[in-house]
């Protein structure tokens, strides 16, 4: 009988120890995993933003799907220009008034072209996987692009999201729920990591500086 009681006590101690470990160290391990994954997601989102900004500079708007984005990366080029000030004689003024007058002007010279792919990604081919959220089973970022109209003017906007549910799908559900509700200067507020906005002109990310330049 005494042996049975000892076994039961050891089982109870083991169960209590397990729950104590999870209560104390579970969140610590969760935070470490979360931070590593968020860093990888943010790095890819910064690539996406760089491509979106290049697309606006060259095409005039943002791109709203990844098929077109990859085509753009593969084919688009920046125009390399040089701006220089110059002056020239106003011949009409001279003919009319018999006096020399010079006009100041700015000349833009085209020096060449630079590949978007090489400019942003160098020798890397990581852009071919740009649509996939890191640490997921090839789940894709949510991407949207369009225009905001204000006072008759249309301004291009875009937004890219990575839901925390997907990034942390294999983690403790209670901790994930808490993470989605977080509001902290050191954390990522809300249910998703995102960059850009469809509601305002904004190309920043919603992550703090400890996860990278936003």
Tab-separated table of C-alpha atoms in Angstrom:
chain	number	residue	atom	x	y	z
A	1	UNK	CA	0.000	0.000	0.000
A	2	UNK	CA	2.822	2.361	0.908
A	3	UNK	CA	4.501	1.689	-2.462
A	4	UNK	CA	1.271	2.509	-4.319
A	5	UNK	CA	0.965	5.819	-2.446
A	6	UNK	CA	4.584	6.668	-3.264
A	7	UNK	CA	4.026	5.928	-6.935
A	8	UNK	CA	0.907	8.108	-6.973
A	9	UNK	CA	2.800	10.924	-5.260
A	10	UNK	CA	5.619	10.698	-7.778
A	11	UNK	CA	3.090	10.814	-10.613
A	12	UNK	CA	1.424	13.873	-9.067
A	13	UNK	CA	4.824	15.535	-8.579
A	14	UNK	CA	5.731	14.769	-12.190
A	15	UNK	CA	2.464	16.197	-13.515
A	16	UNK	CA	2.806	19.322	-11.379
A	17	UNK	CA	6.410	19.706	-12.527
A	18	UNK	CA	5.347	19.391	-16.156
A	19	UNK	CA	2.688	22.086	-15.812
A	20	UNK	CA	5.048	24.322	-13.851
A	21	UNK	CA	7.700	23.941	-16.560
A	22	UNK	CA	5.169	24.760	-19.274
A	23	UNK	CA	3.850	27.749	-17.335
A	24	UNK	CA	7.333	29.200	-16.787
A	25	UNK	CA	9.459	28.049	-19.702
A	26	UNK	CA	6.744	27.521	-22.314
A	27	UNK	CA	6.238	31.246	-22.959
A	28	UNK	CA	10.019	31.803	-22.942
A	29	UNK	CA	10.553	29.183	-25.659
A	30	UNK	CA	7.517	30.466	-27.549
A	31	UNK	CA	8.960	33.993	-27.578
A	32	UNK	CA	12.309	32.734	-28.882
A	33	UNK	CA	10.636	30.810	-31.708
A	34	UNK	CA	8.305	33.720	-32.472
A	35	UNK	CA	11.154	36.233	-32.687
A	36	UNK	CA	13.250	34.037	-35.015
A	37	UNK	CA	10.301	33.502	-37.328
A	38	UNK	CA	9.225	37.134	-37.305
A	39	UNK	CA	12.739	38.214	-38.291
A	40	UNK	CA	12.605	35.918	-41.344
A	41	UNK	CA	9.128	37.141	-42.295
A	42	UNK	CA	10.156	40.782	-41.944
A	43	UNK	CA	13.243	40.268	-44.133
A	44	UNK	CA	11.080	38.859	-46.918
A	45	UNK	CA	8.532	41.640	-46.508
A	46	UNK	CA	11.320	44.191	-46.923
A	47	UNK	CA	12.221	42.499	-50.232
A	48	UNK	CA	8.576	42.732	-51.314
A	49	UNK	CA	8.455	46.411	-50.373
A	50	UNK	CA	11.659	47.119	-52.330
A	51	UNK	CA	10.102	45.524	-55.405
A	52	UNK	CA	6.852	47.444	-54.937
A	53	UNK	CA	8.739	50.740	-54.692
A	54	UNK	CA	10.711	49.865	-57.831
A	55	UNK	CA	7.466	49.012	-59.630
A	56	UNK	CA	5.991	52.383	-58.754
A	57	UNK	CA	9.135	54.215	-59.834
A	58	UNK	CA	9.272	52.462	-63.206
A	59	UNK	CA	5.617	51.665	-64.004
A	60	UNK	CA	3.794	54.273	-61.928
A	61	UNK	CA	1.780	52.028	-59.617
A	62	UNK	CA	2.124	49.053	-57.291
A	63	UNK	CA	1.662	45.415	-58.286
A	64	UNK	CA	-1.114	43.375	-56.660
A	65	UNK	CA	-0.133	39.776	-57.408
A	66	UNK	CA	3.024	37.741	-57.246
A	67	UNK	CA	2.953	36.362	-60.804
A	68	UNK	CA	3.221	39.891	-62.192
A	69	UNK	CA	5.749	40.790	-59.515
A	70	UNK	CA	8.133	38.011	-60.549
A	71	UNK	CA	7.750	38.924	-64.224
A	72	UNK	CA	8.599	42.497	-63.321
A	73	UNK	CA	11.697	41.428	-61.366
A	74	UNK	CA	12.886	39.287	-64.281
A	75	UNK	CA	12.459	41.951	-66.955
A	76	UNK	CA	12.352	45.494	-65.565
A	77	UNK	CA	15.230	47.949	-65.584
A	78	UNK	CA	15.966	51.231	-63.880
A	79	UNK	CA	17.012	54.111	-66.106
A	80	UNK	CA	20.294	55.575	-64.832
A	81	UNK	CA	20.304	59.318	-65.416
A	82	UNK	CA	22.483	62.305	-64.703
A	83	UNK	CA	21.099	65.769	-64.073
A	84	UNK	CA	23.168	68.779	-65.119
A	85	UNK	CA	22.557	72.511	-65.310
A	86	UNK	CA	23.164	74.325	-68.576
A	87	UNK	CA	22.605	77.703	-70.263
A	88	UNK	CA	21.967	78.586	-73.869
A	89	UNK	CA	21.547	81.744	-75.916
A	90	UNK	CA	17.960	82.908	-76.515
A	91	UNK	CA	18.129	83.472	-80.282
A	92	UNK	CA	14.594	84.941	-80.529
A	93	UNK	CA	15.368	87.540	-77.863
A	94	UNK	CA	18.598	88.447	-79.607
A	95	UNK	CA	16.842	88.890	-82.963
A	96	UNK	CA	14.132	91.003	-81.413
A	97	UNK	CA	16.178	93.243	-79.119
A	98	UNK	CA	19.736	92.873	-80.393
A	99	UNK	CA	20.906	91.889	-76.938
A	100	UNK	CA	22.276	88.573	-75.776
A	101	UNK	CA	20.183	86.809	-73.158
A	102	UNK	CA	20.868	83.348	-71.777
A	103	UNK	CA	18.316	80.860	-70.558
A	104	UNK	CA	19.103	78.523	-67.690
A	105	UNK	CA	17.916	74.959	-68.114
A	106	UNK	CA	18.355	71.469	-66.709
A	107	UNK	CA	19.384	68.563	-68.930
A	108	UNK	CA	18.744	64.951	-67.965
A	109	UNK	CA	21.206	62.599	-69.631
A	110	UNK	CA	20.497	58.864	-69.846
A	111	UNK	CA	23.657	57.017	-68.858
A	112	UNK	CA	22.376	53.466	-69.057
A	113	UNK	CA	20.115	50.870	-67.469
A	114	UNK	CA	20.255	48.645	-64.377
A	115	UNK	CA	18.319	45.427	-63.813
A	116	UNK	CA	15.793	45.512	-60.967
A	117	UNK	CA	16.686	41.921	-60.146
A	118	UNK	CA	20.390	42.679	-59.805
A	119	UNK	CA	19.781	45.946	-57.960
A	120	UNK	CA	17.601	44.385	-55.250
A	121	UNK	CA	18.648	40.729	-55.114
A	122	UNK	CA	22.169	40.678	-56.521
A	123	UNK	CA	23.173	37.124	-57.448
A	124	UNK	CA	20.455	35.581	-55.265
A	125	UNK	CA	17.426	33.832	-56.753
A	126	UNK	CA	15.409	34.121	-53.522
A	127	UNK	CA	12.889	36.287	-55.342
A	128	UNK	CA	11.474	33.145	-56.969
A	129	UNK	CA	10.069	32.200	-53.546
A	130	UNK	CA	9.044	35.747	-52.636
A	131	UNK	CA	5.344	34.879	-52.345
A	132	UNK	CA	5.775	32.260	-49.593
A	133	UNK	CA	5.623	33.087	-45.879
A	134	UNK	CA	8.702	31.672	-44.096
A	135	UNK	CA	8.124	28.792	-41.650
A	136	UNK	CA	4.855	27.760	-43.300
A	137	UNK	CA	3.961	24.985	-45.715
A	138	UNK	CA	4.224	27.367	-48.692
A	139	UNK	CA	1.392	29.573	-47.498
A	140	UNK	CA	1.350	32.811	-49.485
A	141	UNK	CA	1.428	36.382	-48.287
A	142	UNK	CA	-1.822	38.281	-48.736
A	143	UNK	CA	-1.128	41.042	-51.260
A	144	UNK	CA	-3.288	43.870	-52.537
A	145	UNK	CA	-2.662	47.028	-54.551
A	146	UNK	CA	-4.777	49.880	-55.838
A	147	UNK	CA	-5.336	53.609	-55.461
A	148	UNK	CA	-6.572	56.036	-52.842
A	149	UNK	CA	-8.537	58.966	-54.219
A	150	UNK	CA	-8.460	62.299	-52.427
A	151	UNK	CA	-9.390	65.706	-53.821
A	152	UNK	CA	-9.559	64.205	-57.282
A	153	UNK	CA	-6.034	62.800	-57.078
A	154	UNK	CA	-5.288	59.084	-57.162
A	155	UNK	CA	-2.319	57.854	-55.155
A	156	UNK	CA	-1.006	54.279	-55.519
A	157	UNK	CA	-1.101	52.115	-52.377
A	158	UNK	CA	-0.330	48.498	-51.507
A	159	UNK	CA	-0.551	46.179	-48.513
A	160	UNK	CA	1.047	42.818	-47.753
A	161	UNK	CA	0.078	40.653	-44.764
A	162	UNK	CA	1.333	37.504	-43.058
A	163	UNK	CA	-1.188	36.213	-40.466
A	164	UNK	CA	0.361	35.197	-37.150
A	165	UNK	CA	-1.861	32.088	-37.184
A	166	UNK	CA	0.124	30.803	-40.168
A	167	UNK	CA	3.568	31.818	-38.909
A	168	UNK	CA	2.968	30.159	-35.518
A	169	UNK	CA	0.651	27.353	-36.616
A	170	UNK	CA	2.568	24.640	-34.746
A	171	UNK	CA	2.790	26.550	-31.462
A	172	UNK	CA	0.600	26.509	-28.345
A	173	UNK	CA	-2.813	27.874	-29.333
A	174	UNK	CA	-3.338	29.840	-26.116
A	175	UNK	CA	-0.003	31.595	-26.584
A	176	UNK	CA	-0.815	32.318	-30.228
A	177	UNK	CA	-4.156	33.844	-29.209
A	178	UNK	CA	-2.353	36.046	-26.684
A	179	UNK	CA	0.203	37.016	-29.334
A	180	UNK	CA	-2.543	38.134	-31.738
A	181	UNK	CA	-3.932	40.461	-29.065
A	182	UNK	CA	-0.593	41.977	-28.079
A	183	UNK	CA	-0.128	45.757	-27.879
A	184	UNK	CA	3.457	46.627	-27.107
A	185	UNK	CA	6.194	48.944	-28.346
A	186	UNK	CA	8.490	45.906	-28.570
A	187	UNK	CA	5.981	43.623	-30.284
A	188	UNK	CA	3.995	43.318	-33.492
A	189	UNK	CA	0.498	44.571	-32.757
A	190	UNK	CA	-2.531	42.841	-34.198
A	191	UNK	CA	-3.220	39.464	-35.816
A	192	UNK	CA	-0.729	39.831	-38.686
A	193	UNK	CA	2.640	41.216	-39.697
A	194	UNK	CA	2.052	43.696	-42.486
A	195	UNK	CA	3.697	46.342	-44.627
A	196	UNK	CA	1.933	49.131	-46.468
A	197	UNK	CA	-1.741	50.044	-46.185
A	198	UNK	CA	-4.803	50.132	-48.394
A	199	UNK	CA	-6.390	52.798	-46.170
A	200	UNK	CA	-3.640	55.416	-46.128
A	201	UNK	CA	-0.494	56.325	-48.038
A	202	UNK	CA	2.046	54.341	-46.057
A	203	UNK	CA	4.885	51.998	-47.003
A	204	UNK	CA	6.012	51.211	-43.444
A	205	UNK	CA	5.732	47.893	-41.639
A	206	UNK	CA	3.952	47.349	-38.321
A	207	UNK	CA	6.964	45.710	-36.683
A	208	UNK	CA	9.216	47.447	-34.101
A	209	UNK	CA	12.864	48.282	-34.733
A	210	UNK	CA	14.075	45.135	-32.958
A	211	UNK	CA	12.679	43.154	-35.915
A	212	UNK	CA	14.273	45.374	-38.566
A	213	UNK	CA	13.941	48.756	-40.230
A	214	UNK	CA	10.256	49.443	-40.854
